Amino acid sequence: MAGSLADAQAVTKAAKTHLSFHSVQMESPPLVMAAASVLKELCYKNKDELQAGFITAGWDMKKGPQVYIVSLGGMLISQPVTIGGSGSTFIYGYVDAKYKPNMTREECLQFATNALALAMGRDNVSGGVAHLVVITKKGVEHVVVPGNKLPRFHDE
């Protein structure tokens, strides 16, 4: 999430509630696109009152791995890779140069860790710990990289 933390938390809470009802009605977990669409609708309908954007990523049986970004105004875009938040402005060049399709799990973790470390090194409101999530057909894995284990690219 990006933007106002209070707005993002409120939208996330409303989206979780909506998606819980959706799961009951459909008798299955929601598709990734459904989750992204719920966030889009909430952001768009409240665009004059909210300052929140989201990255929605996941894996489902219909489309496999997916990444969507919901902009501050509620626009929904599907992308192979995306970044967001205050530190993202510092790493667009890195992401453009280093991202490649079909990376291995280890390559993805290194790519994400390096991107976060670079952003945290330049952005005064990012930082401390890198929380990574690996989403595959097999499930969700949380990976935490403590600050003292993050790569250093320049003197901080």
N, CA, C and O of each residue as an XYZ file, in Angstrom:
624
protein
N       0.831     -1.173      0.000
C       0.000      0.000      0.000
C       0.875      1.234      0.000
O       2.017      1.206      0.459
N       0.335      2.297     -0.512
C       1.045      3.568     -0.560
C       0.049      4.684     -0.306
O      -1.155      4.517     -0.502
N       0.562      5.815      0.130
C      -0.302      6.951      0.423
C      -0.520      7.086      1.911
O       0.369      6.784      2.707
N      -1.695      7.538      2.286
C      -2.043      7.698      3.696
C      -2.243      6.326      4.343
O      -3.062      5.530      3.885
N      -1.498      6.061      5.399
C      -1.612      4.766      6.070
C      -3.023      4.556      6.613
O      -3.563      3.454      6.507
N      -3.623      5.581      7.185
C      -4.981      5.442      7.731
C      -5.975      5.095      6.611
O      -6.831      4.228      6.786
N      -5.855      5.771      5.468
C      -6.734      5.470      4.328
C      -6.511      4.049      3.836
O      -7.466      3.313      3.588
N      -5.255      3.669      3.697
C      -4.935      2.322      3.203
C      -5.466      1.246      4.152
O      -5.978      0.221      3.703
N      -5.347      1.473      5.448
C      -5.862      0.506      6.414
C      -7.381      0.400      6.329
O      -7.929     -0.700      6.403
N      -8.060      1.524      6.176
C      -9.529      1.506      6.075
C      -9.975      0.769      4.808
O     -10.910     -0.030      4.853
N      -9.314      1.034      3.686
C      -9.670      0.360      2.435
C      -9.381     -1.134      2.547
O     -10.181     -1.955      2.099
N      -8.251     -1.487      3.137
C      -7.896     -2.900      3.310
C      -8.931     -3.623      4.155
O      -9.324     -4.743      3.831
N      -9.371     -2.998      5.229
C     -10.388     -3.614      6.103
C     -11.696     -3.834      5.342
O     -12.299     -4.903      5.436
N     -12.133     -2.822      4.589
C     -13.366     -2.947      3.807
C     -13.215     -4.021      2.725
O     -14.147     -4.789      2.486
N     -12.063     -4.082      2.078
C     -11.831     -5.073      1.029
C     -11.830     -6.488      1.611
O     -12.383     -7.406      1.005
N     -11.219     -6.669      2.769
C     -11.211     -7.992      3.402
C     -12.629     -8.454      3.715
O     -12.963     -9.620      3.505
N     -13.454     -7.556      4.210
C     -14.840     -7.895      4.513
C     -15.586     -8.284      3.241
O     -16.278     -9.301      3.200
N     -15.436     -7.466      2.208
C     -16.097     -7.740      0.923
C     -15.655     -9.085      0.361
O     -16.483     -9.867     -0.105
N     -14.367     -9.352      0.402
C     -13.835    -10.597     -0.158
C     -14.220    -11.816      0.673
O     -14.334    -12.917      0.135
N     -14.420    -11.635      1.963
C     -14.909    -12.737      2.803
C     -16.317    -13.143      2.386
O     -16.614    -14.331      2.262
N     -17.181    -12.159      2.170
C     -18.535    -12.450      1.683
C     -18.483    -13.102      0.298
O     -19.224    -14.043      0.016
N     -17.612    -12.594     -0.546
C     -17.448    -13.145     -1.894
C     -17.052    -14.626     -1.824
O     -17.568    -15.447     -2.583
N     -16.148    -14.955     -0.923
C     -15.710    -16.350     -0.770
C     -16.857    -17.262     -0.352
O     -16.974    -18.386     -0.839
N     -17.686    -16.780      0.535
C     -18.842    -17.562      0.987
C     -19.812    -17.766     -0.175
O     -20.288    -18.879     -0.397
N     -20.103    -16.705     -0.910
C     -21.030    -16.800     -2.030
C     -20.514    -17.729     -3.127
O     -21.284    -18.502     -3.698
N     -19.223    -17.657     -3.423
C     -18.642    -18.437     -4.520
C     -18.186    -19.824     -4.069
O     -17.851    -20.672     -4.895
N     -18.177    -20.047     -2.772
C     -17.703    -21.303     -2.185
C     -16.280    -21.644     -2.610
O     -15.926    -22.810     -2.781
N     -15.471    -20.598     -2.775
C     -14.058    -20.761     -3.094
C     -13.344    -19.431     -2.817
O     -13.985    -18.385     -2.717
N     -12.017    -19.483     -2.695
C     -11.282    -18.221     -2.498
C     -11.465    -17.301     -3.703
O     -11.634    -17.780     -4.825
N     -11.433    -15.998     -3.486
C     -11.587    -15.067     -4.612
C     -10.385    -15.135     -5.544
O      -9.268    -15.426     -5.114
N     -10.625    -14.864     -6.822
C      -9.542    -14.760     -7.786
C      -8.720    -13.505     -7.480
O      -9.217    -12.566     -6.860
N      -7.471    -13.499     -7.916
C      -6.602    -12.341     -7.691
C      -7.214    -11.099     -8.323
O      -7.208    -10.025     -7.722
N      -7.744    -11.244     -9.535
C      -8.370    -10.121    -10.225
C      -9.571     -9.593     -9.446
O      -9.819     -8.387     -9.439
N     -10.320    -10.478     -8.790
C     -11.468    -10.044     -7.977
C     -10.986     -9.189     -6.813
O     -11.590     -8.162     -6.504
N      -9.908     -9.606     -6.172
C      -9.362     -8.825     -5.050
C      -8.895     -7.458     -5.536
O      -9.168     -6.442     -4.898
N      -8.196     -7.435     -6.659
C      -7.732     -6.163     -7.215
C      -8.915     -5.278     -7.614
O      -8.869     -4.061     -7.431
N      -9.958     -5.877     -8.150
C     -11.145     -5.116     -8.568
C     -11.878     -4.510     -7.387
O     -12.386     -3.392     -7.483
N     -11.941     -5.229     -6.275
C     -12.567     -4.683     -5.065
C     -11.790     -3.455     -4.595
O     -12.387     -2.433     -4.257
N     -10.467     -3.553     -4.572
C      -9.653     -2.400     -4.174
C      -9.847     -1.236     -5.140
O      -9.952     -0.084     -4.719
N      -9.894     -1.536     -6.424
C     -10.119     -0.493     -7.437
C     -11.422      0.237     -7.198
O     -11.461      1.468     -7.204
N     -12.501     -0.525     -6.985
C     -13.813      0.089     -6.767
C     -13.824      0.962     -5.519
O     -14.357      2.072     -5.540
N     -13.241      0.469     -4.437
C     -13.201      1.247     -3.195
C     -12.399      2.531     -3.380
O     -12.803      3.593     -2.905
N     -11.265      2.433     -4.068
C     -10.438      3.623     -4.290
C     -11.107      4.603     -5.246
O     -11.064      5.813     -5.026
N     -11.727      4.084     -6.313
C     -12.354      4.968     -7.289
C     -13.577      5.680     -6.704
O     -13.738      6.888     -6.872
N     -14.429      4.927     -6.024
C     -15.648      5.529     -5.458
C     -15.343      6.570     -4.393
O     -16.164      7.447     -4.124
N     -14.165      6.475     -3.788
C     -13.795      7.401     -2.720
C     -12.567      8.229     -3.084
O     -11.839      8.685     -2.203
N     -12.338      8.423     -4.378
C     -11.108      9.072     -4.833
C     -10.939     10.499     -4.319
O      -9.810     10.973     -4.187
N     -12.031     11.187     -4.031
C     -11.924     12.559     -3.545
C     -11.592     12.628     -2.056
O     -11.157     13.667     -1.559
N     -11.799     11.511     -1.344
C     -11.550     11.479      0.097
C     -10.321     10.664      0.485
O      -9.807     10.821      1.593
N      -9.839      9.792     -0.409
C      -8.761      8.868     -0.057
C      -7.456      9.194     -0.754
O      -7.441      9.753     -1.851
N      -6.375      8.841     -0.109
C      -5.040      8.891     -0.697
C      -4.385      7.544     -0.433
O      -3.536      7.423      0.450
N      -4.780      6.527     -1.202
C      -4.247      5.183     -1.002
C      -4.139      4.459     -2.335
O      -5.049      4.511     -3.163
N      -3.025      3.791     -2.525
C      -2.811      2.959     -3.695
C      -2.330      1.591     -3.241
O      -1.807      1.452     -2.136
N      -2.503      0.583     -4.081
C      -2.216     -0.791     -3.668
C      -1.552     -1.585     -4.777
O      -1.790     -1.353     -5.962
N      -0.718     -2.523     -4.368
C      -0.237     -3.572     -5.248
C      -0.948     -4.838     -4.796
O      -0.885     -5.213     -3.625
N      -1.622     -5.490     -5.728
C      -2.302     -6.751     -5.437
C      -1.631     -7.824     -6.277
O      -1.581     -7.728     -7.503
N      -1.120     -8.840     -5.610
C      -0.441     -9.920     -6.319
C      -0.889    -11.246     -5.727
O      -1.240    -11.330     -4.551
N      -0.871    -12.269     -6.550
C      -1.255    -13.575     -6.049
C      -1.202    -14.629     -7.126
O      -0.717    -14.401     -8.235
N      -1.710    -15.780     -6.771
C      -1.771    -16.922     -7.685
C      -3.147    -17.539     -7.550
O      -3.621    -17.766     -6.437
N      -3.795    -17.812     -8.674
C      -5.066    -18.542     -8.616
C      -5.119    -19.567     -9.739
O      -4.311    -19.541    -10.667
N      -6.087    -20.469     -9.635
C      -6.199    -21.576    -10.591
C      -6.576    -21.109    -12.001
O      -6.304    -21.807    -12.978
N      -7.199    -19.938    -12.109
C      -7.656    -19.469    -13.418
C      -6.528    -18.860    -14.248
O      -6.393    -19.183    -15.429
N      -5.714    -17.982    -13.653
C      -4.690    -17.262    -14.419
C      -3.265    -17.485    -13.917
O      -2.324    -16.952    -14.507
N      -3.080    -18.253    -12.852
C      -1.733    -18.447    -12.320
C      -1.243    -17.186    -11.622
O      -2.025    -16.496    -10.968
N       0.061    -16.875    -11.757
C       0.601    -15.694    -11.069
C       0.155    -14.403    -11.736
O       0.101    -14.308    -12.962
N      -0.167    -13.404    -10.908
C      -0.652    -12.114    -11.412
C      -0.189    -10.985    -10.511
O      -0.008    -11.171     -9.308
N       0.001     -9.804    -11.107
C       0.349     -8.589    -10.367
C      -0.506     -7.456    -10.911
O      -0.575     -7.238    -12.121
N      -1.152     -6.740    -10.006
C      -1.972     -5.586    -10.378
C      -1.594     -4.404     -9.500
O      -1.221     -4.567     -8.339
N      -1.696     -3.231    -10.065
C      -1.522     -2.018     -9.275
C      -2.828     -1.233     -9.348
O      -3.419     -1.083    -10.417
N      -3.265     -0.740     -8.201
C      -4.422      0.148     -8.111
C      -3.869      1.509     -7.723
O      -3.321      1.680     -6.634
N      -4.018      2.477     -8.620
C      -3.456      3.810     -8.400
C      -4.267      4.577     -7.354
O      -5.340      4.145     -6.934
N      -3.728      5.721     -6.948
C      -4.394      6.546     -5.945
C      -5.818      6.917     -6.348
O      -6.674      7.056     -5.474
N      -6.098      7.079     -7.625
C      -7.441      7.436     -8.084
C      -8.337      6.256     -8.403
O      -9.504      6.443     -8.746
N      -7.810      5.039     -8.294
C      -8.629      3.866     -8.535
C      -8.473      3.248     -9.909
O      -9.348      2.496    -10.340
N      -7.385      3.541    -10.612
C      -7.143      2.896    -11.904
C      -6.464      1.544    -11.658
O      -5.551      1.442    -10.838
N      -6.913      0.517    -12.371
C      -6.391     -0.836    -12.216
C      -5.570     -1.204    -13.447
O      -6.045     -1.097    -14.578
N      -4.316     -1.644    -13.212
C      -3.416     -2.002    -14.306
C      -2.750     -3.336    -13.979
O      -2.271     -3.543    -12.864
N      -2.724     -4.233    -14.955
C      -2.006     -5.491    -14.822
C      -0.598     -5.295    -15.365
O      -0.421     -4.768    -16.464
N       0.409     -5.719    -14.597
C       1.795     -5.581    -15.027
C       2.578     -6.823    -14.626
O       2.196     -7.512    -13.680
N       3.662     -7.120    -15.327
C       4.476     -8.267    -14.924
C       5.242     -7.993    -13.642
O       5.526     -8.919    -12.882
N       5.578     -6.744    -13.394
C       6.261     -6.332    -12.160
C       5.871     -4.888    -11.896
O       5.655     -4.118    -12.832
N       5.781     -4.521    -10.628
C       5.459     -3.140    -10.294
C       6.066     -2.786     -8.948
O       6.415     -3.664     -8.159
N       6.186     -1.501     -8.698
C       6.690     -1.005     -7.421
C       5.794      0.139     -6.981
O       5.079      0.725     -7.794
N       5.834      0.452     -5.704
C       5.020      1.540     -5.199
C       5.553      2.013     -3.864
O       6.439      1.389     -3.280
N       5.016      3.105     -3.391
C       5.430      3.657     -2.110
C       6.474      4.745     -2.269
O       6.991      4.979     -3.361
N       6.775      5.403     -1.168
C       7.662      6.568     -1.221
C       9.068      6.226     -1.698
O       9.699      7.054     -2.355
N       9.577      5.049     -1.395
C      10.923      4.676     -1.824
C      11.013      4.244     -3.268
O      12.110      4.114     -3.811
N       9.872      4.019     -3.899
C       9.890      3.492     -5.273
C      10.512      4.461     -6.268
O      11.076      4.033     -7.276
N      10.419      5.747     -6.004
C      10.978      6.717     -6.945
C      12.486      6.557     -7.107
O      13.051      6.968     -8.121
N      13.132      5.965     -6.119
C      14.582      5.812     -6.156
C      15.041      4.561     -6.902
O      16.235      4.410     -7.163
N      14.110      3.651     -7.254
C      14.546      2.363     -7.796
C      13.945      1.995     -9.149
O      14.075      0.849     -9.578
N      13.296      2.924     -9.826
C      12.740      2.601    -11.141
C      13.820      2.114    -12.100
O      13.602      1.146    -12.827
N      14.967      2.760    -12.114
C      16.058      2.354    -12.999
C      16.557      0.963    -12.669
O      16.819      0.163    -13.568
N      16.693      0.667    -11.375
C      17.131     -0.664    -10.964
C      16.137     -1.721    -11.435
O      16.532     -2.745    -11.994
N      14.851     -1.474    -11.210
C      13.822     -2.441    -11.594
C      13.816     -2.639    -13.104
O      13.755     -3.773    -13.580
N      13.878     -1.555    -13.857
C      13.904     -1.665    -15.325
C      15.117     -2.457    -15.807
O      15.014     -3.235    -16.754
N      16.260     -2.262    -15.161
C      17.490     -2.917    -15.614
C      17.587     -4.370    -15.167
O      18.144     -5.197    -15.889
N      17.059     -4.696    -13.995
C      17.317     -6.010    -13.407
C      16.165     -7.003    -13.471
O      16.391     -8.207    -13.349
N      14.929     -6.527    -13.662
C      13.808     -7.468    -13.727
C      13.867     -8.248    -15.032
O      14.129     -7.685    -16.095
N      13.619     -9.549    -14.938
C      13.469    -10.370    -16.139
C      12.388    -11.406    -15.860
O      12.276    -11.901    -14.739
N      11.598    -11.732    -16.868
C      10.545    -12.730    -16.675
C      11.124    -14.098    -16.312
O      12.269    -14.411    -16.640
N      10.324    -14.890    -15.639
C      10.650    -16.283    -15.321
C      11.890    -16.450    -14.450
O      12.636    -17.416    -14.614
N      12.118    -15.523    -13.530
C      13.221    -15.674    -12.584
C      12.930    -16.836    -11.638
O      11.771    -17.161    -11.384
N      13.979    -17.454    -11.123
C      13.811    -18.498    -10.114
C      13.389    -17.857     -8.799
O      13.448    -16.636     -8.651
N      12.968    -18.671     -7.857
C      12.596    -18.168     -6.530
C      13.757    -17.385     -5.918
O      13.563    -16.295     -5.381
N      14.954    -17.943     -6.002
C      16.130    -17.297     -5.410
C      16.452    -15.976     -6.112
O      16.800    -14.993     -5.458
N      16.338    -15.954     -7.443
C      16.569    -14.715     -8.187
C      15.548    -13.648     -7.807
O      15.891    -12.474     -7.668
N      14.295    -14.058     -7.641
C      13.243    -13.114     -7.245
C      13.512    -12.540     -5.859
O      13.388    -11.335     -5.643
N      13.879    -13.405     -4.927
C      14.163    -12.931     -3.567
C      15.338    -11.959     -3.565
O      15.293    -10.938     -2.878
N      16.391    -12.265     -4.327
C      17.545    -11.362     -4.390
C      17.173    -10.043     -5.047
O      17.579     -8.978     -4.581
N      16.403    -10.107     -6.128
C      15.936     -8.907     -6.826
C      15.128     -8.017     -5.881
O      15.375     -6.814     -5.792
N      14.165     -8.611     -5.177
C      13.312     -7.838     -4.270
C      14.102     -7.293     -3.091
O      13.905     -6.146     -2.692
N      14.993     -8.101     -2.528
C      15.810     -7.646     -1.397
C      16.693     -6.480     -1.808
O      16.785     -5.487     -1.086
N      17.342     -6.591     -2.960
C      18.187     -5.494     -3.443
C      17.371     -4.231     -3.699
O      17.795     -3.133     -3.338
N      16.198     -4.385     -4.322
C      15.344     -3.226     -4.613
C      14.929     -2.530     -3.321
O      14.991     -1.305     -3.220
N      14.507     -3.318     -2.337
C      14.103     -2.719     -1.061
C      15.274     -2.059     -0.351
O      15.127     -0.972      0.208
N      16.438     -2.708     -0.368
C      17.613     -2.125      0.277
C      18.001     -0.804     -0.384
O      18.338      0.160      0.303
N      17.954     -0.760     -1.714
C      18.251      0.485     -2.421
C      17.250      1.582     -2.063
O      17.644      2.723     -1.826
N      15.968      1.249     -2.023
C      14.937      2.238     -1.673
C      15.112      2.718     -0.234
O      15.031      3.915      0.040
N      15.352      1.780      0.682
C      15.503      2.143      2.090
C      16.744      2.995      2.324
O      16.769      3.824      3.233
N      17.771      2.793      1.508
C      18.983      3.582      1.655
C      18.813      5.038      1.269
O      19.614      5.879      1.677
N      17.793      5.352      0.495
C      17.573      6.729      0.018
C      16.326      7.400      0.602
O      16.241      8.627      0.629
N      15.375      6.615      1.062
C      14.090      7.158      1.515
C      14.048      7.171      3.040
O      14.174      6.127      3.680
N      13.873      8.348      3.612
C      13.924      8.462      5.065
C      12.702      7.913      5.788
O      12.717      7.839      7.017
N      11.644      7.523      5.079
C      10.488      6.929      5.762
C      10.327      5.443      5.445
O       9.359      4.816      5.876
N      11.268      4.885      4.698
C      11.274      3.449      4.449
C      12.371      2.849      5.306
O      13.365      3.508      5.613
N      12.187      1.612      5.687
C      13.357      0.986      6.237
C      13.217      0.137      7.464
O      12.144     -0.038      8.041
N      14.366     -0.381      7.830
C      14.480     -1.221      9.002
C      14.560     -2.690      8.646
O      15.579     -3.337      8.887
N      13.497     -3.216      8.078
C      13.378     -4.641      7.802
C      12.702     -4.823      6.445
O      11.825     -4.047      6.068
N      13.121     -5.854      5.720
C      12.455     -6.181      4.447
C      11.529     -7.361      4.685
O      11.972     -8.435      5.091
N      10.244     -7.159      4.431
C       9.244     -8.231      4.520
C       8.907     -8.650      3.091
O       8.358     -7.863      2.320
N       9.237     -9.893      2.746
C       8.993    -10.416      1.410
C       7.955    -11.522      1.492
O       7.862    -12.221      2.502
N       7.181    -11.681      0.435
C       6.183    -12.743      0.373
C       6.361    -13.466     -0.956
O       6.354    -12.846     -2.020
N       6.521    -14.778     -0.883
C       6.625    -15.619     -2.069
C       5.268    -16.293     -2.248
O       4.816    -17.033     -1.374
N       4.622    -16.035     -3.383
C       3.287    -16.583     -3.643
C       3.392    -17.527     -4.837
O       3.763    -17.114     -5.935
N       3.062    -18.791     -4.612
C       3.109    -19.794     -5.666
C       1.855    -20.656     -5.601
O       0.994    -20.466     -4.742
N       1.770    -21.593     -6.513
C       0.674    -22.559     -6.516
C       0.618    -23.323     -5.194
O      -0.458    -23.715     -4.741
N       1.772    -23.531     -4.584
C       1.856    -24.295     -3.331
C       1.395    -23.504     -2.104
O       1.097    -24.098     -1.068
N       1.335    -22.185     -2.204
C       0.902    -21.386     -1.067
C       1.704    -20.113     -0.920
O       2.319    -19.626     -1.868
N       1.683    -19.580      0.304
C       2.308    -18.304      0.615
C       3.416    -18.523      1.641
O       3.223    -19.199      2.652
N       4.565    -17.945      1.362
C       5.712    -18.037      2.270
C       6.157    -16.624      2.625
O       6.373    -15.797      1.739
N       6.292    -16.348      3.912
C       6.768    -15.047      4.381
C       8.261    -15.151      4.666
O       8.714    -16.079      5.336
N       9.016    -14.191      4.150
C      10.460    -14.142      4.358
C      10.786    -12.775      4.949
O      10.408    -11.747      4.389
N      11.484    -12.765      6.075
C      11.882    -11.513      6.723
C      13.398    -11.400      6.648
O      14.120    -12.320      7.032
N      13.872    -10.262      6.150
C      15.307     -9.991      6.103
C      15.580     -8.843      7.067
O      15.204     -7.705      6.786
N      16.232     -9.120      8.210
C      16.517     -8.050      9.175
C      17.433     -6.990      8.568
O      18.195     -7.269      7.641
N      17.350     -5.797      9.091
C      18.137     -4.684      8.563
C      19.628     -4.955      8.502
O      20.300     -4.519      7.568
N      20.155     -5.673      9.493
C      21.595     -5.940      9.496
C      22.008     -6.997      8.479
O      23.202     -7.223      8.280
N      21.039     -7.653      7.829
C      21.320     -8.655      6.788
C      21.051     -8.134      5.384
O      21.288     -8.840      4.404
N      20.555     -6.895      5.279
C      20.275     -6.302      3.970
C      21.580     -5.883      3.297
O      22.512     -5.449      3.973
N      21.654     -6.010      1.972
C      22.871     -5.557      1.273
C      23.022     -4.038      1.386
O      22.035     -3.308      1.479
N      24.253     -3.588      1.376
C      24.544     -2.145      1.402
C      25.155     -1.761      0.067
O      26.091     -2.406     -0.406
N      24.623     -0.707     -0.537
C      25.094     -0.278     -1.832
C      25.844      1.051     -1.778
O      26.515      1.430     -2.738
N      25.727      1.761     -0.648
C      26.407      3.033     -0.470
C      26.446      3.328      1.016
O      25.736      2.697      1.798
N      27.268      4.279      1.407
C      27.340      4.658      2.828
C      26.050      5.318      3.242
O      25.533      6.196      2.550
N      25.533      4.890      4.376
C      24.245      5.434      4.849
C      24.440      6.111      6.187
O      23.483      6.635      6.759
